[in-house]
mmCIF file of C-alpha atoms in Angstrom:
data_model
loop_
_atom_site.group_PDB
_atom_site.id
_atom_site.type_symbol
_atom_site.label_atom_id
_atom_site.label_comp_id
_atom_site.label_asym_id
_atom_site.label_seq_id
_atom_site.Cartn_x
_atom_site.Cartn_y
_atom_site.Cartn_z
ATOM 1 C CA UNK A 1 0.000 0.000 0.000
ATOM 2 C CA UNK A 2 0.875 3.660 -0.065
ATOM 3 C CA UNK A 3 3.277 4.982 2.562
ATOM 4 C CA UNK A 4 5.266 8.089 3.452
ATOM 5 C CA UNK A 5 8.557 8.340 5.308
ATOM 6 C CA UNK A 6 9.820 11.610 6.767
ATOM 7 C CA UNK A 7 13.133 12.457 8.326
ATOM 8 C CA UNK A 8 13.212 11.943 12.044
ATOM 9 C CA UNK A 9 12.935 14.973 14.239
ATOM 10 C CA UNK A 10 13.138 17.069 16.155
ATOM 11 C CA UNK A 11 15.018 19.578 14.042
ATOM 12 C CA UNK A 12 16.460 22.693 15.681
ATOM 13 C CA UNK A 13 17.857 25.561 13.625
ATOM 14 C CA UNK A 14 18.870 29.154 14.118
ATOM 15 C CA UNK A 15 16.905 31.956 12.529
ATOM 16 C CA UNK A 16 17.819 32.595 8.856
ATOM 17 C CA UNK A 17 19.226 29.071 8.418
ATOM 18 C CA UNK A 18 18.399 26.936 5.387
ATOM 19 C CA UNK A 19 15.808 24.234 5.985
ATOM 20 C CA UNK A 20 15.361 20.842 4.378
ATOM 21 C CA UNK A 21 12.912 18.230 5.649
ATOM 22 C CA UNK A 22 13.176 15.010 3.687
ATOM 23 C CA UNK A 23 10.130 13.074 2.545
ATOM 24 C CA UNK A 24 10.028 9.925 0.432
ATOM 25 C CA UNK A 25 7.029 7.901 -0.576
ATOM 26 C CA UNK A 26 5.859 4.565 -1.929
ATOM 27 C CA UNK A 27 2.738 4.638 -4.042
ATOM 28 C CA UNK A 28 0.773 3.032 -6.836
ATOM 29 C CA UNK A 29 -0.947 5.084 -9.466
ATOM 30 C CA UNK A 30 -0.679 8.869 -9.661
ATOM 31 C CA UNK A 31 -0.979 10.347 -6.205
ATOM 32 C CA UNK A 32 -0.812 13.976 -5.206
ATOM 33 C CA UNK A 33 1.687 15.076 -2.569
ATOM 34 C CA UNK A 34 1.112 17.550 0.225
ATOM 35 C CA UNK A 35 2.896 19.285 3.049
ATOM 36 C CA UNK A 36 0.761 20.206 6.040
ATOM 37 C CA UNK A 37 1.863 22.348 8.984
ATOM 38 C CA UNK A 38 0.573 22.166 12.552
ATOM 39 C CA UNK A 39 1.237 25.129 14.842
ATOM 40 C CA UNK A 40 1.093 24.528 18.606
ATOM 41 C CA UNK A 41 -2.424 23.784 19.809
ATOM 42 C CA UNK A 42 -3.952 23.962 16.348
ATOM 43 C CA UNK A 43 -5.174 21.660 13.602
ATOM 44 C CA UNK A 44 -3.372 20.960 10.353
ATOM 45 C CA UNK A 45 -3.169 23.546 7.610
ATOM 46 C CA UNK A 46 -2.203 22.886 4.032
ATOM 47 C CA UNK A 47 1.195 24.454 3.345
ATOM 48 C CA UNK A 48 1.662 23.402 -0.285
ATOM 49 C CA UNK A 49 0.853 20.669 -2.734
ATOM 50 C CA UNK A 50 1.923 19.160 -6.057
ATOM 51 C CA UNK A 51 -0.340 17.036 -8.203
ATOM 52 C CA UNK A 52 1.974 15.533 -10.801
ATOM 53 C CA UNK A 53 5.620 14.712 -11.450
ATOM 54 C CA UNK A 54 7.983 17.711 -11.686
ATOM 55 C CA UNK A 55 5.384 20.079 -10.237
ATOM 56 C CA UNK A 56 6.725 22.510 -7.651
ATOM 57 C CA UNK A 57 4.488 23.601 -4.816
ATOM 58 C CA UNK A 58 5.317 26.805 -2.998
ATOM 59 C CA UNK A 59 3.867 28.964 -0.234
ATOM 60 C CA UNK A 60 5.206 31.362 2.433
ATOM 61 C CA UNK A 61 8.776 30.857 1.179
ATOM 62 C CA UNK A 62 8.552 27.064 1.390
ATOM 63 C CA UNK A 63 9.005 24.903 -1.711
ATOM 64 C CA UNK A 64 8.816 21.224 -2.594
ATOM 65 C CA UNK A 65 9.180 19.464 -5.947
ATOM 66 C CA UNK A 66 7.406 16.218 -6.860
ATOM 67 C CA UNK A 67 10.255 13.931 -7.960
ATOM 68 C CA UNK A 68 8.939 10.698 -9.417
ATOM 69 C CA UNK A 69 12.382 9.328 -10.266
ATOM 70 C CA UNK A 70 13.515 9.522 -6.628
ATOM 71 C CA UNK A 71 9.989 9.183 -5.124
ATOM 72 C CA UNK A 72 10.650 12.272 -3.026
ATOM 73 C CA UNK A 73 8.953 15.531 -2.016
ATOM 74 C CA UNK A 74 11.475 17.322 0.178
ATOM 75 C CA UNK A 75 10.434 20.560 1.875
ATOM 76 C CA UNK A 76 12.868 23.507 1.664
ATOM 77 C CA UNK A 77 13.039 27.093 2.823
ATOM 78 C CA UNK A 78 15.950 29.422 2.262
ATOM 79 C CA UNK A 79 15.744 31.439 5.483
ATOM 80 C CA UNK A 80 13.637 30.239 8.389
ATOM 81 C CA UNK A 81 12.005 32.440 11.011
ATOM 82 C CA UNK A 82 11.030 31.812 14.621
ATOM 83 C CA UNK A 83 7.400 31.815 13.476
ATOM 84 C CA UNK A 84 8.101 28.705 11.337
ATOM 85 C CA UNK A 85 8.406 26.599 14.498
ATOM 86 C CA UNK A 86 5.772 23.897 14.094
ATOM 87 C CA UNK A 87 5.270 20.247 13.204
ATOM 88 C CA UNK A 88 5.419 19.488 9.477
ATOM 89 C CA UNK A 89 3.679 16.522 7.876
ATOM 90 C CA UNK A 90 4.322 15.119 4.437
ATOM 91 C CA UNK A 91 1.295 13.340 2.984
ATOM 92 C CA UNK A 92 0.322 11.409 -0.114
ATOM 93 C CA UNK A 93 -3.164 11.149 -1.556
ATOM 94 C CA UNK A 94 -4.669 8.680 -3.935
ATOM 95 C CA UNK A 95 -8.234 8.289 -2.734
ATOM 96 C CA UNK A 96 -7.145 8.463 0.893
ATOM 97 C CA UNK A 97 -4.640 10.694 2.615
ATOM 98 C CA UNK A 98 -1.615 8.914 4.076
ATOM 99 C CA UNK A 99 0.668 10.841 6.420
ATOM 100 C CA UNK A 100 4.285 10.639 7.394
ATOM 101 C CA UNK A 101 5.063 10.643 11.094
ATOM 102 C CA UNK A 102 5.698 14.376 11.288
ATOM 103 C CA UNK A 103 8.842 16.426 11.926
ATOM 104 C CA UNK A 104 8.964 18.919 14.781
ATOM 105 C CA UNK A 105 10.878 22.047 13.817
ATOM 106 C CA UNK A 106 12.140 24.579 16.343
ATOM 107 C CA UNK A 107 13.742 27.831 15.235
ATOM 108 C CA UNK A 108 15.835 29.705 17.790
ATOM 109 C CA UNK A 109 16.364 33.479 17.543
ATOM 110 C CA UNK B 1 -10.656 29.042 7.091
ATOM 111 C CA UNK B 2 -12.941 26.107 6.419
ATOM 112 C CA UNK B 3 -15.884 26.070 8.816
ATOM 113 C CA UNK B 4 -15.132 23.001 10.913
ATOM 114 C CA UNK B 5 -15.715 22.803 14.638
ATOM 115 C CA UNK B 6 -15.092 19.938 17.011
ATOM 116 C CA UNK B 7 -16.586 19.375 20.420
ATOM 117 C CA UNK B 8 -15.508 18.959 23.067
ATOM 118 C CA UNK B 9 -12.009 20.336 22.607
ATOM 119 C CA UNK B 10 -10.713 18.552 25.666
ATOM 120 C CA UNK B 11 -12.076 15.571 27.543
ATOM 121 C CA UNK B 12 -10.856 13.394 30.386
ATOM 122 C CA UNK B 13 -12.719 10.159 30.978
ATOM 123 C CA UNK B 14 -12.282 6.827 32.682
ATOM 124 C CA UNK B 15 -11.645 3.414 31.187
ATOM 125 C CA UNK B 16 -14.856 1.644 30.218
ATOM 126 C CA UNK B 17 -17.007 4.742 29.752
ATOM 127 C CA UNK B 18 -18.600 5.657 26.417
ATOM 128 C CA UNK B 19 -17.388 8.809 24.708
ATOM 129 C CA UNK B 20 -18.788 10.669 21.712
ATOM 130 C CA UNK B 21 -16.893 13.326 19.792
ATOM 131 C CA UNK B 22 -18.678 15.640 17.397
ATOM 132 C CA UNK B 23 -17.534 17.243 14.182
ATOM 133 C CA UNK B 24 -19.645 19.961 12.590
ATOM 134 C CA UNK B 25 -19.032 21.598 9.208
ATOM 135 C CA UNK B 26 -20.639 24.546 7.477
ATOM 136 C CA UNK B 27 -19.039 23.929 4.048
ATOM 137 C CA UNK B 28 -21.531 21.340 2.750
ATOM 138 C CA UNK B 29 -18.657 19.022 1.793
ATOM 139 C CA UNK B 30 -19.669 15.466 0.985
ATOM 140 C CA UNK B 31 -16.736 13.655 2.593
ATOM 141 C CA UNK B 32 -15.850 13.689 6.289
ATOM 142 C CA UNK B 33 -13.060 11.893 8.120
ATOM 143 C CA UNK B 34 -11.887 11.066 11.611
ATOM 144 C CA UNK B 35 -8.170 10.735 12.321
ATOM 145 C CA UNK B 36 -6.167 10.151 15.437
ATOM 146 C CA UNK B 37 -2.747 11.708 15.989
ATOM 147 C CA UNK B 38 -0.135 9.929 18.069
ATOM 148 C CA UNK B 39 3.592 10.626 18.468
ATOM 149 C CA UNK B 40 5.635 8.790 15.860
ATOM 150 C CA UNK B 41 2.581 7.851 13.788
ATOM 151 C CA UNK B 42 1.450 11.055 12.177
ATOM 152 C CA UNK B 43 -2.299 10.976 11.564
ATOM 153 C CA UNK B 44 -4.098 7.694 10.975
ATOM 154 C CA UNK B 45 -7.554 7.327 9.492
ATOM 155 C CA UNK B 46 -10.199 5.845 11.796
ATOM 156 C CA UNK B 47 -13.389 6.084 9.725
ATOM 157 C CA UNK B 48 -14.709 8.214 6.939
ATOM 158 C CA UNK B 49 -18.069 9.101 5.442
ATOM 159 C CA UNK B 50 -19.000 9.579 1.792
ATOM 160 C CA UNK B 51 -22.516 10.795 2.435
ATOM 161 C CA UNK B 52 -25.375 10.769 4.908
ATOM 162 C CA UNK B 53 -25.565 7.320 6.467
ATOM 163 C CA UNK B 54 -22.643 6.123 4.289
ATOM 164 C CA UNK B 55 -19.487 5.308 6.214
ATOM 165 C CA UNK B 56 -16.472 3.050 5.893
ATOM 166 C CA UNK B 57 -13.530 1.906 7.981
ATOM 167 C CA UNK B 58 -10.040 3.309 7.951
ATOM 168 C CA UNK B 59 -6.811 1.672 9.055
ATOM 169 C CA UNK B 60 -7.390 1.923 12.841
ATOM 170 C CA UNK B 61 -11.142 1.428 13.216
ATOM 171 C CA UNK B 62 -11.218 -1.198 15.992
ATOM 172 C CA UNK B 63 -12.995 0.129 19.091
ATOM 173 C CA UNK B 64 -14.607 3.042 17.232
ATOM 174 C CA UNK B 65 -17.945 3.582 15.534
ATOM 175 C CA UNK B 66 -19.284 6.545 13.592
ATOM 176 C CA UNK B 67 -22.573 7.976 12.483
ATOM 177 C CA UNK B 68 -23.644 10.633 10.032
ATOM 178 C CA UNK B 69 -27.323 11.499 10.088
ATOM 179 C CA UNK B 70 -26.886 14.960 8.548
ATOM 180 C CA UNK B 71 -24.463 16.330 5.988
ATOM 181 C CA UNK B 72 -22.965 18.718 8.511
ATOM 182 C CA UNK B 73 -22.388 16.373 11.456
ATOM 183 C CA UNK B 74 -20.089 13.372 11.849
ATOM 184 C CA UNK B 75 -19.931 11.654 15.227
ATOM 185 C CA UNK B 76 -17.171 9.406 16.522
ATOM 186 C CA UNK B 77 -18.063 7.067 19.390
ATOM 187 C CA UNK B 78 -15.812 5.064 21.642
ATOM 188 C CA UNK B 79 -18.224 2.486 23.034
ATOM 189 C CA UNK B 80 -15.963 1.591 25.963
ATOM 190 C CA UNK B 81 -12.911 3.807 26.169
ATOM 191 C CA UNK B 82 -9.480 2.284 26.813
ATOM 192 C CA UNK B 83 -6.184 3.940 27.722
ATOM 193 C CA UNK B 84 -4.838 3.111 24.241
ATOM 194 C CA UNK B 85 -7.438 5.514 22.848
ATOM 195 C CA UNK B 86 -5.828 8.459 24.594
ATOM 196 C CA UNK B 87 -4.961 10.653 21.636
ATOM 197 C CA UNK B 88 -5.731 13.828 19.768
ATOM 198 C CA UNK B 89 -8.623 13.362 17.353
ATOM 199 C CA UNK B 90 -9.023 15.416 14.199
ATOM 200 C CA UNK B 91 -11.976 15.717 11.920
ATOM 201 C CA UNK B 92 -11.451 16.608 8.275
ATOM 202 C CA UNK B 93 -13.655 17.364 5.284
ATOM 203 C CA UNK B 94 -13.239 17.340 1.516
ATOM 204 C CA UNK B 95 -15.357 17.942 -1.564
ATOM 205 C CA UNK B 96 -14.202 14.835 -3.405
ATOM 206 C CA UNK B 97 -11.934 11.806 -3.262
ATOM 207 C CA UNK B 98 -9.869 12.993 -6.217
ATOM 208 C CA UNK B 99 -6.158 12.855 -5.516
ATOM 209 C CA UNK B 100 -5.622 16.597 -5.913
ATOM 210 C CA UNK B 101 -8.508 17.561 -3.653
ATOM 211 C CA UNK B 102 -7.426 19.059 -0.352
ATOM 212 C CA UNK B 103 -8.721 17.943 3.016
ATOM 213 C CA UNK B 104 -9.475 20.662 5.560
ATOM 214 C CA UNK B 105 -8.928 19.914 9.225
ATOM 215 C CA UNK B 106 -10.710 20.896 12.400
ATOM 216 C CA UNK B 107 -8.940 22.158 15.536
ATOM 217 C CA UNK B 108 -8.806 18.750 17.238
ATOM 218 C CA UNK B 109 -10.075 17.135 20.427
ATOM 219 C CA UNK B 110 -7.614 16.025 23.065
ATOM 220 C CA UNK B 111 -8.971 12.902 24.776
ATOM 221 C CA UNK B 112 -7.400 11.395 27.878
ATOM 222 C CA UNK B 113 -8.598 8.008 29.107
ATOM 223 C CA UNK B 114 -7.515 7.266 32.676
#
C-alpha cells in the first residue's frame, strides 16, 4: 500500500538558516503530494501541494518538488524564522490521505 | 478558514465509559473523516463518510464507531474507552476523493482516558 517516510525529528535551527525536511514515498498510481503544517495547539493547515511529477508547490517561502524518479517531495526554505516553528507533515493522496510521522521544527532566535 | 468545529475540545474520561466526539461543518462538503494523531505515527484514518448514512472503515477502526445522520455532522463514538485511545482526534472534510482535492482539518479534540 501507499506509505510516506519523513526524516526523524526534532530539528532545531537558528533563525535565517536553510531548511530541508526530507520526505520519500511509496505509491501506486498517480498520487498527489502535500505538506501540512501544525502550529502549537492547532489543527493541520495545508502548506503546499503538487499534483503531478515535476510540479513545484510553494507557499510562504517554502518549496517542494514532486520527484517521481527519486519518489521524493522534500520541503525547503531558504531562510527560516522563529514563526516557522511547528510540526510538518508530508502526505500522499490517492483516494485516501496517508501521512508521514511528522517532523517537529524549532527555530531559535 | 474552512468552517469546521469539534466538540468537546478537551475531555478526560475513565476506562470503560462511552465517549462521543462531534464534528460539525458549514461547508456542505460530501466527505468527512476522523483521524487520530499519536507521536511517531502522524495521523491515521479511523473512519470516513461519503454521504449521509454512508461510512467506511479506515486503518485503525477497531474500538470506534461513527454515524452521520446529517451532511454537517459526523460523530465518533468510543463504546468503551481504553487507555490506548488516549490521543488527539481530528476531523477533516473534503469535496471529493480525487487525488488533488485538499482535506481541511478541524482544531482537534484532546482525549485522555484514565
